[in-house]
Coordinates of C-alpha atoms in Angstrom, one line a residue:
M1 CA -22.4 2.9 -7.1
I2 CA -21.6 5.8 -5.8
E3 CA -21.6 9.0 -6.6
A4 CA -19.7 11.9 -5.4
W5 CA -22.3 15.5 -5.4
S6 CA -21.2 19.3 -5.2
V7 CA -20.8 21.6 -1.8
A8 CA -23.3 23.9 -4.4
D9 CA -25.8 20.3 -4.4
V10 CA -24.8 18.9 -1.1
R11 CA -26.1 22.9 0.4
A12 CA -29.2 23.2 -2.2
A13 CA -30.4 19.7 -0.6
E14 CA -29.5 20.7 2.6
K15 CA -31.5 23.8 2.4
P16 CA -35.1 22.8 1.6
L17 CA -34.3 21.0 4.8
L18 CA -33.0 24.1 7.2
T19 CA -36.2 26.1 5.9
A20 CA -38.2 22.9 7.3
G21 CA -36.8 23.4 10.7
V22 CA -35.4 19.7 10.4
P23 CA -32.1 19.2 12.6
L24 CA -29.3 18.6 10.6
M25 CA -26.6 19.0 12.8
E26 CA -28.1 16.8 15.7
R27 CA -28.3 14.4 13.3
A28 CA -25.1 15.0 11.7
S29 CA -23.1 14.6 15.1
F30 CA -25.1 11.8 16.4
A31 CA -24.6 9.0 13.6
L32 CA -20.9 10.4 13.7
A33 CA -20.7 10.2 17.4
T34 CA -22.0 6.3 16.9
V35 CA -19.4 5.8 13.6
V36 CA -16.6 7.0 16.5
A37 CA -17.9 5.1 19.4
R38 CA -17.9 1.5 17.1
D39 CA -14.5 2.7 15.9
L40 CA -13.0 2.6 19.8
A41 CA -14.7 -0.4 20.6
R42 CA -12.8 -2.5 17.4
R43 CA -9.8 -1.0 18.1
R44 CA -10.4 -1.6 22.1
S45 CA -11.1 -5.0 21.1
I46 CA -10.3 -7.9 23.7
A47 CA -8.7 -11.5 22.6
L48 CA -10.6 -14.5 23.6
P49 CA -9.6 -17.9 24.5
D50 CA -10.7 -18.8 21.5
G51 CA -8.6 -17.1 19.5
G52 CA -11.3 -14.6 18.8
R53 CA -12.1 -11.4 20.0
R54 CA -14.7 -8.6 22.1
D55 CA -15.6 -5.7 21.4
G56 CA -14.1 -3.3 24.5
R57 CA -15.7 -1.1 26.6
V58 CA -15.3 3.0 25.4
T59 CA -15.2 4.7 28.5
G60 CA -12.4 5.7 29.4
A61 CA -10.9 6.2 26.1
R62 CA -9.6 9.2 25.3
A63 CA -10.7 11.9 22.2
V64 CA -9.4 14.9 21.6
L65 CA -11.4 17.0 19.3
L66 CA -9.9 19.4 17.5
V67 CA -12.4 22.3 16.5
G68 CA -12.6 25.3 13.9
S69 CA -15.2 28.3 14.0
G70 CA -17.8 27.1 11.9
N71 CA -20.7 24.7 11.6
N72 CA -18.0 22.2 10.9
G73 CA -17.2 22.4 13.9
G74 CA -20.3 22.4 15.5
D75 CA -21.0 19.1 14.4
T76 CA -17.6 17.4 16.7
L77 CA -18.9 19.1 19.3
H78 CA -22.2 17.6 19.6
A79 CA -20.5 15.6 18.4
G80 CA -17.9 15.1 21.4
A81 CA -20.8 15.5 24.0
Y82 CA -22.4 12.0 22.7
L83 CA -18.7 10.4 23.1
A84 CA -18.5 12.0 26.6
R85 CA -21.8 10.8 27.8
R86 CA -20.8 7.2 26.6
G87 CA -17.7 7.9 29.6
V88 CA -14.7 8.7 26.6
E89 CA -11.9 11.6 28.5
V90 CA -13.3 14.9 25.9
L91 CA -11.1 17.6 25.2
A92 CA -11.9 20.3 22.8
V93 CA -8.9 21.8 20.9
L94 CA -10.7 25.8 19.6
T95 CA -8.5 26.7 16.9
G96 CA -11.0 30.1 15.8
E97 CA -11.6 33.0 17.8
H98 CA -15.3 31.7 18.1
A99 CA -16.7 28.0 18.7
H100 CA -20.3 27.7 18.1
A101 CA -22.2 28.0 21.4
G102 CA -24.8 25.6 21.6
G103 CA -21.9 22.7 20.7
L104 CA -19.8 24.4 23.0
A105 CA -21.9 23.9 25.9
A106 CA -23.8 20.5 24.8
L107 CA -19.8 19.7 25.3
R108 CA -18.7 21.7 28.5
D109 CA -22.4 20.1 30.0
A110 CA -21.7 16.5 29.1
G111 CA -18.2 17.0 31.4
G112 CA -16.0 17.4 28.3
R113 CA -12.2 20.0 28.7
V114 CA -11.8 22.9 26.6
E115 CA -8.3 24.0 25.3
V116 CA -8.5 27.5 23.5
L117 CA -6.0 28.9 21.0
V118 CA -7.1 31.6 20.0
G119 CA -9.6 34.2 21.1
S120 CA -12.0 33.2 22.6
P121 CA -14.5 31.0 23.0
D122 CA -17.9 31.5 23.9
G123 CA -18.2 34.6 21.2
A124 CA -20.8 33.7 18.2
A125 CA -19.7 31.5 15.4
H126 CA -19.7 31.8 12.1
G127 CA -21.3 29.6 9.2
D128 CA -19.8 26.6 7.7
G129 CA -18.2 28.6 5.0
H130 CA -15.9 30.8 7.3
D131 CA -12.7 28.6 8.7
D132 CA -9.6 29.1 10.9
R133 CA -7.1 29.8 8.3
H134 CA -6.0 33.7 8.0
H135 CA -4.7 33.7 11.7
D136 CA -1.4 34.9 12.9
H137 CA 0.6 31.7 13.2
L138 CA 0.6 29.3 16.4
D139 CA 3.5 29.2 19.3
P140 CA 5.6 26.0 18.1
H141 CA 5.4 25.3 22.5
V142 CA 1.5 25.3 22.2
A143 CA 1.5 23.2 19.2
D144 CA 3.9 21.1 20.8
R145 CA 1.7 20.9 23.4
V146 CA -1.2 19.9 21.8
A147 CA 0.5 17.3 19.6
A148 CA 1.0 15.1 22.9
Q149 CA -1.4 15.2 23.7
A150 CA -3.0 14.0 20.7
A151 CA -0.3 11.5 20.7
R152 CA -1.8 9.8 23.8
A153 CA -5.9 10.1 22.3
D154 CA -7.7 6.4 21.4
V155 CA -8.9 9.2 18.8
V156 CA -8.5 12.8 17.0
L157 CA -11.1 14.3 15.4
D158 CA -10.5 16.7 12.6
G159 CA -13.6 19.6 12.6
L160 CA -10.8 22.6 11.7
V161 CA -12.9 23.2 8.6
G162 CA -15.9 22.6 6.7
I163 CA -17.0 21.6 2.9
G164 CA -17.4 25.3 2.4
A165 CA -13.6 26.5 2.8
R166 CA -11.1 26.6 -0.3
G167 CA -7.8 26.7 -0.7
A168 CA -5.0 25.4 1.7
L169 CA -5.3 25.8 5.7
R170 CA -3.2 28.5 6.8
G171 CA -2.3 30.2 9.9
V172 CA -3.2 28.2 13.2
A173 CA -4.6 25.4 11.4
A174 CA -1.9 24.6 9.2
D175 CA 1.0 25.0 11.9
L176 CA -1.5 22.9 14.6
V177 CA -2.2 20.4 11.0
E178 CA 1.5 20.9 10.2
R179 CA 3.4 19.5 14.2
L180 CA 0.0 16.4 13.9
T181 CA 1.3 14.9 11.0
A182 CA 5.1 15.3 12.4
V183 CA 3.9 13.3 15.2
L184 CA 1.0 11.5 14.3
D185 CA 1.6 10.4 10.8
C186 CA 4.4 7.4 11.6
G187 CA 3.1 4.2 11.7
P188 CA 0.1 2.9 12.2
A189 CA -3.1 3.9 14.5
H190 CA -3.5 1.9 17.3
G191 CA -4.8 -1.8 17.5
P192 CA -7.0 -3.9 19.2
E193 CA -3.1 -4.1 21.8
G194 CA -2.9 -0.3 21.7
L195 CA -0.3 0.4 19.9
G196 CA 0.8 2.4 17.3
R197 CA -0.9 6.5 16.7
P198 CA -4.4 7.2 17.5
W199 CA -7.5 6.9 14.9
V200 CA -7.9 10.0 13.0
V201 CA -11.4 10.4 12.0
A202 CA -12.4 13.4 9.2
V203 CA -15.0 15.2 10.0
D204 CA -17.4 15.5 6.2
A205 CA -13.8 16.3 5.1
P206 CA -10.2 16.3 5.6
S207 CA -9.4 19.5 6.1
G208 CA -7.5 21.3 3.5
I209 CA -8.8 19.3 0.7
G210 CA -10.4 20.3 -2.3
V211 CA -13.5 18.7 -1.1
D212 CA -14.9 19.2 -5.0
D213 CA -12.1 18.2 -6.7
G214 CA -10.1 15.9 -5.1
T215 CA -6.3 18.4 -5.0
V216 CA -4.5 19.0 -2.2
P217 CA -2.9 22.7 -1.5
G218 CA -1.5 22.2 1.2
P219 CA -1.2 20.4 5.0
V220 CA -4.0 17.5 5.2
L221 CA -3.6 16.1 8.5
R222 CA -4.4 11.8 7.3
A223 CA -7.2 10.0 8.1
D224 CA -7.5 6.9 8.7
R225 CA -11.9 7.2 9.3
T226 CA -13.8 10.0 7.1
V227 CA -17.5 9.9 8.5
T228 CA -19.2 12.4 5.3
F229 CA -23.2 13.9 5.5
G230 CA -25.8 13.0 3.6
A231 CA -23.8 12.5 0.3
A232 CA -19.5 11.2 -0.8
K233 CA -17.9 14.7 -1.9
P234 CA -15.6 14.6 -5.3
G235 CA -12.5 15.1 -3.1
L236 CA -13.0 11.6 -1.0
L237 CA -13.4 10.1 -4.5
L238 CA -11.4 12.1 -6.5
P239 CA -6.9 11.3 -6.1
P240 CA -5.0 12.6 -4.9
A241 CA -7.0 13.8 -1.7
T242 CA -8.8 10.1 -1.6
H243 CA -5.7 8.5 -0.5
L244 CA -6.2 11.2 2.6
A245 CA -9.4 10.3 3.4
G246 CA -9.0 6.9 4.9
H247 CA -12.1 4.5 4.8
G248 CA -14.8 5.7 4.9
A249 CA -18.5 6.6 5.7
V250 CA -21.3 8.0 4.1
V251 CA -24.4 8.4 6.7
D252 CA -28.0 9.0 5.6
I253 CA -29.2 12.8 7.2
G254 CA -32.3 13.1 4.9
L255 CA -31.1 14.8 1.8
R256 CA -31.8 14.3 -1.2
L257 CA -30.0 13.8 -4.2
G258 CA -30.0 12.1 -7.4
A259 CA -32.9 10.5 -9.6
P260 CA -36.5 12.1 -8.3
G261 CA -38.2 9.6 -6.0
P262 CA -39.5 8.7 -2.9
H263 CA -35.8 8.9 -0.2
A264 CA -35.5 5.4 0.7
P265 CA -33.5 5.6 4.2
G266 CA -32.8 2.0 3.5
A267 CA -29.4 1.7 5.0
D268 CA -28.2 4.3 7.4
A269 CA -24.5 4.2 6.4
A270 CA -22.5 3.2 3.2
G271 CA -19.0 2.5 2.9
L272 CA -17.1 4.8 0.6
G273 CA -16.2 1.9 -1.7
A274 CA -13.0 0.0 0.5
P275 CA -12.6 -3.2 2.2
G276 CA -14.7 -3.5 5.7
L277 CA -16.2 -0.3 5.5
G278 CA -20.1 0.9 6.4
A279 CA -20.7 1.6 9.3
P280 CA -23.6 1.6 12.5
G281 CA -27.4 2.2 11.9
L282 CA -27.7 6.0 13.4
G283 CA -29.4 3.5 16.5
A284 CA -26.7 1.4 17.6
P285 CA -27.7 0.8 20.9
G286 CA -25.2 2.4 24.2
L287 CA -24.8 6.1 22.7
G288 CA -28.0 7.0 25.0
A289 CA -30.7 9.2 22.8
P290 CA -30.6 12.2 21.2
A291 CA -30.2 15.5 21.7
P292 CA -33.8 16.7 23.6
G293 CA -36.2 17.1 20.4
A294 CA -34.4 15.6 17.6
P295 CA -35.7 13.1 16.1
A296 CA -34.3 10.0 15.3
P297 CA -31.4 11.6 13.6
G298 CA -31.3 10.0 9.7
V299 CA -35.0 9.5 9.3
P300 CA -36.2 12.1 7.0
G301 CA -39.6 11.8 7.4
P302 CA -42.0 11.1 4.4
D303 CA -42.7 15.2 3.8
A304 CA -39.3 16.2 4.5
P305 CA -39.2 18.9 1.4
A306 CA -36.9 18.3 -2.2
P307 CA -34.3 20.4 -3.7
D308 CA -34.7 21.2 -7.5
R309 CA -32.6 18.7 -8.7
G310 CA -33.2 20.1 -12.2
T311 CA -28.7 20.7 -13.3
M312 CA -28.3 18.0 -10.1
T313 CA -25.4 16.1 -11.6
P314 CA -22.5 13.5 -9.9
V315 CA -19.3 15.0 -9.8
V316 CA -17.9 11.4 -9.8
R317 CA -18.9 8.4 -9.7
R318 CA -17.1 5.0 -8.2
L319 CA -18.2 0.9 -9.3
E320 CA -18.3 -1.3 -6.9
P321 CA -18.1 -4.5 -7.0
A322 CA -22.0 -5.4 -7.9
D323 CA -21.7 -2.9 -10.5
V324 CA -19.3 -4.5 -12.3
A325 CA -20.7 -8.1 -12.2
A326 CA -23.6 -6.5 -13.7
L327 CA -21.8 -5.1 -16.4
W328 CA -20.5 -8.4 -17.2
S329 CA -21.3 -10.1 -20.5
V330 CA -21.6 -13.9 -19.1
P331 CA -22.6 -16.8 -22.4
G332 CA -25.3 -18.2 -22.9
A333 CA -25.9 -21.6 -24.4
T334 CA -25.8 -20.6 -28.0
D335 CA -23.1 -18.4 -28.2
H336 CA -19.3 -19.6 -30.0
K337 CA -16.1 -17.9 -30.1
Y338 CA -17.6 -15.4 -32.5
T339 CA -20.8 -14.3 -30.6
R340 CA -18.3 -14.1 -27.1
G341 CA -16.0 -10.9 -28.1
V342 CA -13.3 -11.3 -30.4
V343 CA -9.7 -8.9 -29.7
G344 CA -7.0 -8.1 -32.0
V345 CA -3.5 -6.7 -30.6
V346 CA -0.9 -4.6 -31.3
A347 CA 1.3 -4.3 -28.4
G348 CA 5.4 -5.3 -28.3
T349 CA 8.1 -4.8 -30.5
P350 CA 11.4 -6.3 -31.1
T351 CA 12.6 -4.6 -28.2
F352 CA 10.1 -5.1 -25.8
P353 CA 8.4 -8.1 -26.4
G354 CA 6.6 -8.6 -23.5
A355 CA 4.5 -6.0 -23.6
A356 CA 2.4 -8.6 -26.1
V357 CA 2.1 -11.0 -23.8
L358 CA 1.2 -9.8 -21.3
V359 CA -2.1 -7.7 -22.9
T360 CA -3.1 -11.3 -25.2
T361 CA -2.4 -12.8 -21.6
A362 CA -4.4 -10.5 -19.7
A363 CA -7.0 -10.0 -22.3
V364 CA -7.2 -13.8 -22.3
R365 CA -7.6 -14.6 -19.4
T366 CA -10.7 -11.8 -19.2
G367 CA -12.9 -14.6 -20.5
P368 CA -13.2 -13.3 -25.0
G369 CA -13.7 -15.7 -27.5
M370 CA -10.6 -15.0 -29.4
V371 CA -7.7 -13.0 -29.0
R372 CA -6.1 -12.0 -32.3
Y373 CA -2.3 -10.9 -32.8
G374 CA -0.2 -8.5 -35.1
G375 CA 3.4 -8.0 -34.5
P376 CA 6.7 -9.0 -35.4
D377 CA 8.0 -12.3 -35.7
D378 CA 9.7 -12.2 -32.3
A379 CA 7.0 -10.6 -30.7
T380 CA 4.6 -13.2 -31.9
R381 CA 6.6 -16.6 -31.0
A382 CA 6.9 -14.8 -27.8
V383 CA 2.8 -14.7 -27.6
L384 CA 2.4 -17.8 -29.1
A385 CA 5.1 -19.4 -26.5
A386 CA 3.0 -18.0 -23.2
R387 CA -0.7 -18.6 -25.2
P388 CA -0.9 -21.1 -27.4
E389 CA -4.6 -19.8 -28.2
V390 CA -3.8 -16.7 -29.2
V391 CA -4.2 -17.6 -33.5
P392 CA -1.5 -14.8 -34.8
A393 CA -3.6 -14.4 -38.0
A394 CA -5.3 -11.6 -39.8
G395 CA -9.9 -11.7 -39.4
R396 CA -12.1 -9.7 -37.9
V397 CA -12.4 -8.3 -34.0
Q398 CA -15.0 -6.5 -32.0
S399 CA -12.1 -4.1 -30.1
W400 CA -8.7 -3.1 -30.8
V401 CA -5.4 -2.9 -28.4
L402 CA -3.4 -0.5 -29.5
G403 CA 0.3 0.2 -28.4
P404 CA 1.3 -1.1 -25.7
G405 CA 5.1 -1.9 -25.8
V406 CA 5.2 -0.2 -28.7
P407 CA 7.3 3.8 -28.7
A408 CA 5.6 7.0 -29.8
V409 CA 6.0 8.2 -33.6
P410 CA 9.7 10.0 -34.0
G411 CA 9.8 13.9 -33.7
P412 CA 11.1 16.2 -36.4
G413 CA 15.3 15.5 -34.7
D414 CA 14.4 12.6 -33.1
D415 CA 16.0 9.0 -34.3
P416 CA 14.7 6.6 -35.8
V417 CA 13.2 3.5 -33.5
D418 CA 12.8 -0.2 -34.4
D419 CA 8.5 -0.6 -34.6
G420 CA 8.4 -4.2 -35.5
G421 CA 5.7 -2.4 -38.3
Q422 CA 3.5 -0.8 -35.5
H423 CA 2.7 2.3 -36.3
E424 CA 1.2 0.8 -39.5
R425 CA -0.9 -1.3 -37.8
A426 CA -1.9 0.3 -35.5
R427 CA -2.5 3.6 -38.0
A428 CA -4.7 0.8 -39.8
A429 CA -6.9 0.1 -37.1
L430 CA -7.2 3.4 -35.5
A431 CA -8.3 3.7 -38.9
A432 CA -11.2 1.3 -37.9
A433 CA -12.0 2.8 -35.0
T434 CA -12.0 5.7 -35.6
A435 CA -14.1 5.6 -39.4
T436 CA -17.8 6.0 -40.1
A437 CA -19.8 3.0 -40.8
A438 CA -20.4 3.4 -44.1
T439 CA -16.7 3.7 -44.6
A440 CA -14.7 1.8 -41.6
T441 CA -12.7 -1.5 -42.4
D442 CA -10.7 -4.6 -40.3
A443 CA -7.4 -3.3 -40.3
T444 CA -6.0 -6.8 -40.7
T445 CA -8.3 -8.3 -43.2
T446 CA -10.3 -6.9 -46.2
D447 CA -13.7 -8.1 -45.3
A448 CA -15.8 -5.8 -44.5
T449 CA -16.5 -3.5 -40.9
P450 CA -20.4 -3.2 -39.8
E451 CA -19.2 -0.5 -38.4
R452 CA -16.7 1.4 -35.8
V453 CA -14.6 -0.7 -33.5
P454 CA -14.3 0.0 -30.6
A455 CA -10.6 0.7 -29.4
V456 CA -7.8 1.2 -26.4
V457 CA -5.2 3.0 -27.2
D458 CA -2.4 2.9 -25.1
A459 CA 1.7 3.9 -24.4
G460 CA 3.1 4.6 -27.9
A461 CA -0.3 4.3 -29.8
L462 CA -1.1 7.6 -28.5
S463 CA 1.4 9.7 -30.9
L464 CA -0.5 8.3 -34.0
L465 CA -4.8 10.0 -32.6
P466 CA -6.2 11.6 -35.2
D467 CA -7.9 14.8 -34.2
R468 CA -11.0 13.3 -32.7
C469 CA -11.7 9.8 -32.8
P470 CA -15.8 8.8 -30.5
P471 CA -16.4 7.7 -27.4
S472 CA -15.6 3.8 -28.2
V473 CA -12.3 4.9 -28.3
V474 CA -10.4 4.8 -24.8
L475 CA -7.2 6.5 -24.1
T476 CA -5.2 5.0 -21.1
P477 CA -2.4 7.5 -20.1
H478 CA -0.2 7.7 -17.3
A479 CA 0.5 12.1 -16.2
G480 CA 3.2 12.2 -18.6
E481 CA 1.6 10.9 -21.2
L482 CA -1.6 12.6 -20.7
A483 CA 0.7 15.8 -20.6
T484 CA 2.7 15.4 -24.1
L485 CA -1.2 14.3 -25.5
L486 CA -2.3 17.9 -24.2
R487 CA 1.2 19.8 -25.4
A488 CA 0.3 18.5 -28.9
H489 CA -3.6 20.3 -28.4
G490 CA -2.4 23.3 -27.3
D491 CA -2.1 23.3 -23.4
D492 CA 0.7 24.2 -21.6
V493 CA 0.9 21.8 -18.3
T494 CA 3.5 19.4 -17.4
R495 CA 3.4 15.2 -15.3
T496 CA 3.1 17.1 -12.2
D497 CA -0.1 19.1 -13.4
V498 CA -1.5 16.2 -14.5
E499 CA -1.0 14.2 -10.9
A500 CA -1.6 17.4 -8.9
E501 CA -4.9 18.1 -10.6
P502 CA -5.9 14.4 -12.3
L503 CA -9.5 15.3 -12.8
R504 CA -9.3 18.5 -14.7
W505 CA -6.6 17.2 -17.5
A506 CA -8.5 14.4 -18.2
R507 CA -12.1 16.4 -18.6
R508 CA -9.6 18.5 -21.0
A509 CA -7.8 15.3 -23.0
H510 CA -11.7 14.3 -23.3
E511 CA -12.7 17.6 -25.0
A512 CA -9.9 18.1 -27.0
T513 CA -9.4 14.5 -28.2
G514 CA -13.5 13.4 -27.9
A515 CA -12.1 10.2 -26.7
T516 CA -12.5 8.5 -23.1
V517 CA -10.1 9.2 -21.3
L518 CA -8.9 6.2 -18.6
L519 CA -5.9 8.8 -16.5
K520 CA -3.6 5.4 -15.2
G521 CA -2.0 6.7 -11.5
S522 CA -2.7 5.8 -8.0
A523 CA -6.0 6.0 -8.1
T524 CA -7.7 5.6 -11.3
V525 CA -9.6 8.3 -12.9
V526 CA -12.2 8.6 -15.9
V527 CA -14.0 11.0 -18.0
G528 CA -16.7 10.2 -20.9
P529 CA -19.5 12.5 -22.1
E530 CA -21.5 11.2 -19.2
G531 CA -19.1 12.1 -16.9
A532 CA -16.1 10.9 -14.5
W533 CA -15.6 7.7 -12.8
S534 CA -12.6 7.1 -10.0
Q535 CA -11.2 3.9 -9.1
A536 CA -9.2 2.9 -5.8
D537 CA -9.1 -0.3 -6.0
A538 CA -5.6 -1.4 -6.2
P539 CA -2.7 -1.7 -3.9
A540 CA -0.3 0.2 -4.0
W541 CA 2.0 -2.7 -4.9
L542 CA 0.7 -2.3 -8.4
A543 CA 2.6 0.8 -9.5
T544 CA 5.0 -1.7 -11.6
A545 CA 6.2 -2.5 -15.1
G546 CA 3.5 -4.1 -17.4
A547 CA 0.8 -3.5 -15.4
G548 CA -0.5 -0.8 -17.3
D549 CA -0.6 -3.8 -20.2
V550 CA -2.6 -5.9 -18.2
L551 CA -5.4 -3.2 -18.1
A552 CA -5.2 -2.3 -21.5
G553 CA -5.9 -6.7 -22.0
I554 CA -8.7 -6.2 -19.4
L555 CA -10.7 -3.5 -21.3
G556 CA -10.0 -4.9 -24.0
T557 CA -11.8 -8.2 -23.8
L558 CA -15.2 -5.8 -22.0
L559 CA -15.7 -3.8 -24.6
A560 CA -14.9 -6.9 -27.5
A561 CA -18.1 -8.4 -25.7
H562 CA -20.1 -5.5 -25.5
A563 CA -19.3 -3.3 -28.4
E564 CA -22.2 -3.0 -30.4
R565 CA -23.0 -1.5 -27.7
V566 CA -20.4 0.8 -27.3
V567 CA -20.8 2.3 -30.4
R568 CA -24.7 2.6 -30.0
E569 CA -24.1 4.5 -26.1
P570 CA -21.4 6.8 -25.9
G571 CA -21.3 6.5 -22.1
L572 CA -21.1 3.2 -22.4
A573 CA -16.7 3.2 -22.8
A574 CA -16.4 5.0 -20.0
R575 CA -18.8 2.6 -17.4
L576 CA -16.6 -0.2 -19.2
A577 CA -13.1 1.5 -18.1
A578 CA -13.9 1.7 -14.5
A579 CA -14.9 -1.3 -15.1
A580 CA -11.4 -3.3 -16.1
A581 CA -10.0 -0.9 -13.3
V582 CA -12.2 -2.4 -10.1
V583 CA -10.5 -5.6 -12.0
H584 CA -7.5 -5.0 -12.0
G585 CA -7.4 -3.5 -8.8
L586 CA -9.2 -6.5 -7.7
A587 CA -6.7 -9.1 -8.9
A588 CA -3.5 -7.3 -8.0
E589 CA -4.7 -7.9 -4.5
R590 CA -5.7 -11.4 -5.2
A591 CA -2.2 -12.3 -6.1
N592 CA -1.3 -11.3 -3.5
P593 CA -2.3 -9.9 -0.8
G594 CA -0.6 -7.4 1.0
G595 CA 2.7 -8.1 -0.7
P596 CA 4.6 -7.2 -4.4
V597 CA 3.1 -8.0 -7.6
A598 CA 4.1 -9.2 -11.1
A599 CA 2.1 -8.1 -14.0
L600 CA 2.0 -11.8 -15.3
D601 CA 0.3 -13.0 -12.2
V602 CA -2.2 -10.3 -11.8
A603 CA -3.0 -11.6 -15.1
D604 CA -3.5 -15.0 -14.0
A605 CA -5.8 -14.1 -11.5
V606 CA -8.1 -12.0 -13.2
P607 CA -10.2 -15.4 -13.6
G608 CA -10.9 -16.0 -9.6
V609 CA -11.5 -12.0 -9.5
V610 CA -14.7 -12.5 -12.6
A611 CA -15.8 -16.0 -10.8
E612 CA -16.2 -14.2 -7.7
L613 CA -18.3 -11.1 -9.1
L614 CA -20.3 -13.5 -10.9
A615 CA -21.0 -15.8 -7.7
A616 CA -22.6 -12.7 -5.5
R617 CA -25.1 -11.3 -8.2

């Protein structure tokens, strides 16, 4: 599991180390240089006669560093010095009035070149909270020259501003990023044949993103790789900024975040969740020794001081495949169809029977004991033709999936809709999902239900919600539906607002309703009583009709398998919702790697994904 921490918590974790004289900048810059050198070697790889490839030489590669005034610029300059000693041709483009003195001296001593855009580079540098966004605009001819130099490079390091900066880039930095984006963001990065644009590496975070909230208030240079120090930052996991961060590597510089206890350096770098990430150990051969007097980078030492963690909690988390496998319920020898979980589905209408097929298929393919369906005759016939194992009869269920393919309840003055009786069925099921244990009853039978039934509430059923729900009810809106829901609670918000700040508005929906909220989008954001999750496992091809119905079916099965715990443990529904998003995204990739997918194909790919996850645990 990946945990992303606020800038304030990262600063609190750094403070005792800096007070004790721990050289964090040397550790960070050495780690950054190691990752960049590894990337350069792989991207300059050489074809072998047997069809394989061998890592290429770093010597002779060209690097352009975009350097601001703060400590982030110092990290970048020191990393450039390490690379220059390795034989990389390094050009540092200084965008601020000052540069980090030690980093600048190290780069020059190593043979790196420097180009100054603003002021003098030799003044004292400011701290990491300082940025270079308030200067006058950059001369267009200068911007063109820098962009041309960057376009000829093998790698560009973005060290313009640090994680302490706030708001959009402005002035020189904004002008430079806009020009670089126009020149560089026009094709694949340099591959083994050396074609395309340079590989862009963001230092700690892409300059200009909202580091704590994932917003994108202005221009940002899209990164192919982000090397972040000490801990993941929320903006690297949260949309929309997560899509600008590229592959991620968290390098260990000795910070102690998370649960109290001995710090185990373990892996020196960890991926941020995309396939094939990871990063080398910080002692990778070939970069040479750390700066004189610096300890082995990444090793905190047994007596390293720890911050006060009393108020520290991650801003957002991300599940990895192993976490999903650990959550999965695997049947045993004594299980039967009723103990494995029964999913009740109220989806589809005479106009949209396909939604019922997609939800029930996805639920069946995820592995419950049984799926029951309640709906109009046309939809029932379509479901049974596609999935004859679905039971179109009333009976006890352990979870509900309500609303896919069902229209919203018409408002005053709206034309009536043909819901095929689904509004009535969904209302009854919501009564079971939100009632107390003493009054809950199954919506399709007279049998008593011993406690609340977890539910997935989607599409038209969102218009049927009571004022408050327990967290065992999971809402699965897209941005437009979430905006509609929030307006009903008095918020002045549009779809565009939700897409710009998904974490903020998903949190607001959780606060307003009490329910767990899964906000669908290019990256999925889940908010529950224990915090937030963000999953970015799905290919862009998954933005297709019916994909949300498949997700609802997957999640319904997970809730049914853990129904009693979901009702007892307020945070479990959110973890299962995040797990469903992981399986949904992996199934989309498995259905047709690198190409278009149809929703039903995604559902059919789920069993293979689950088998792979379980085989690896």
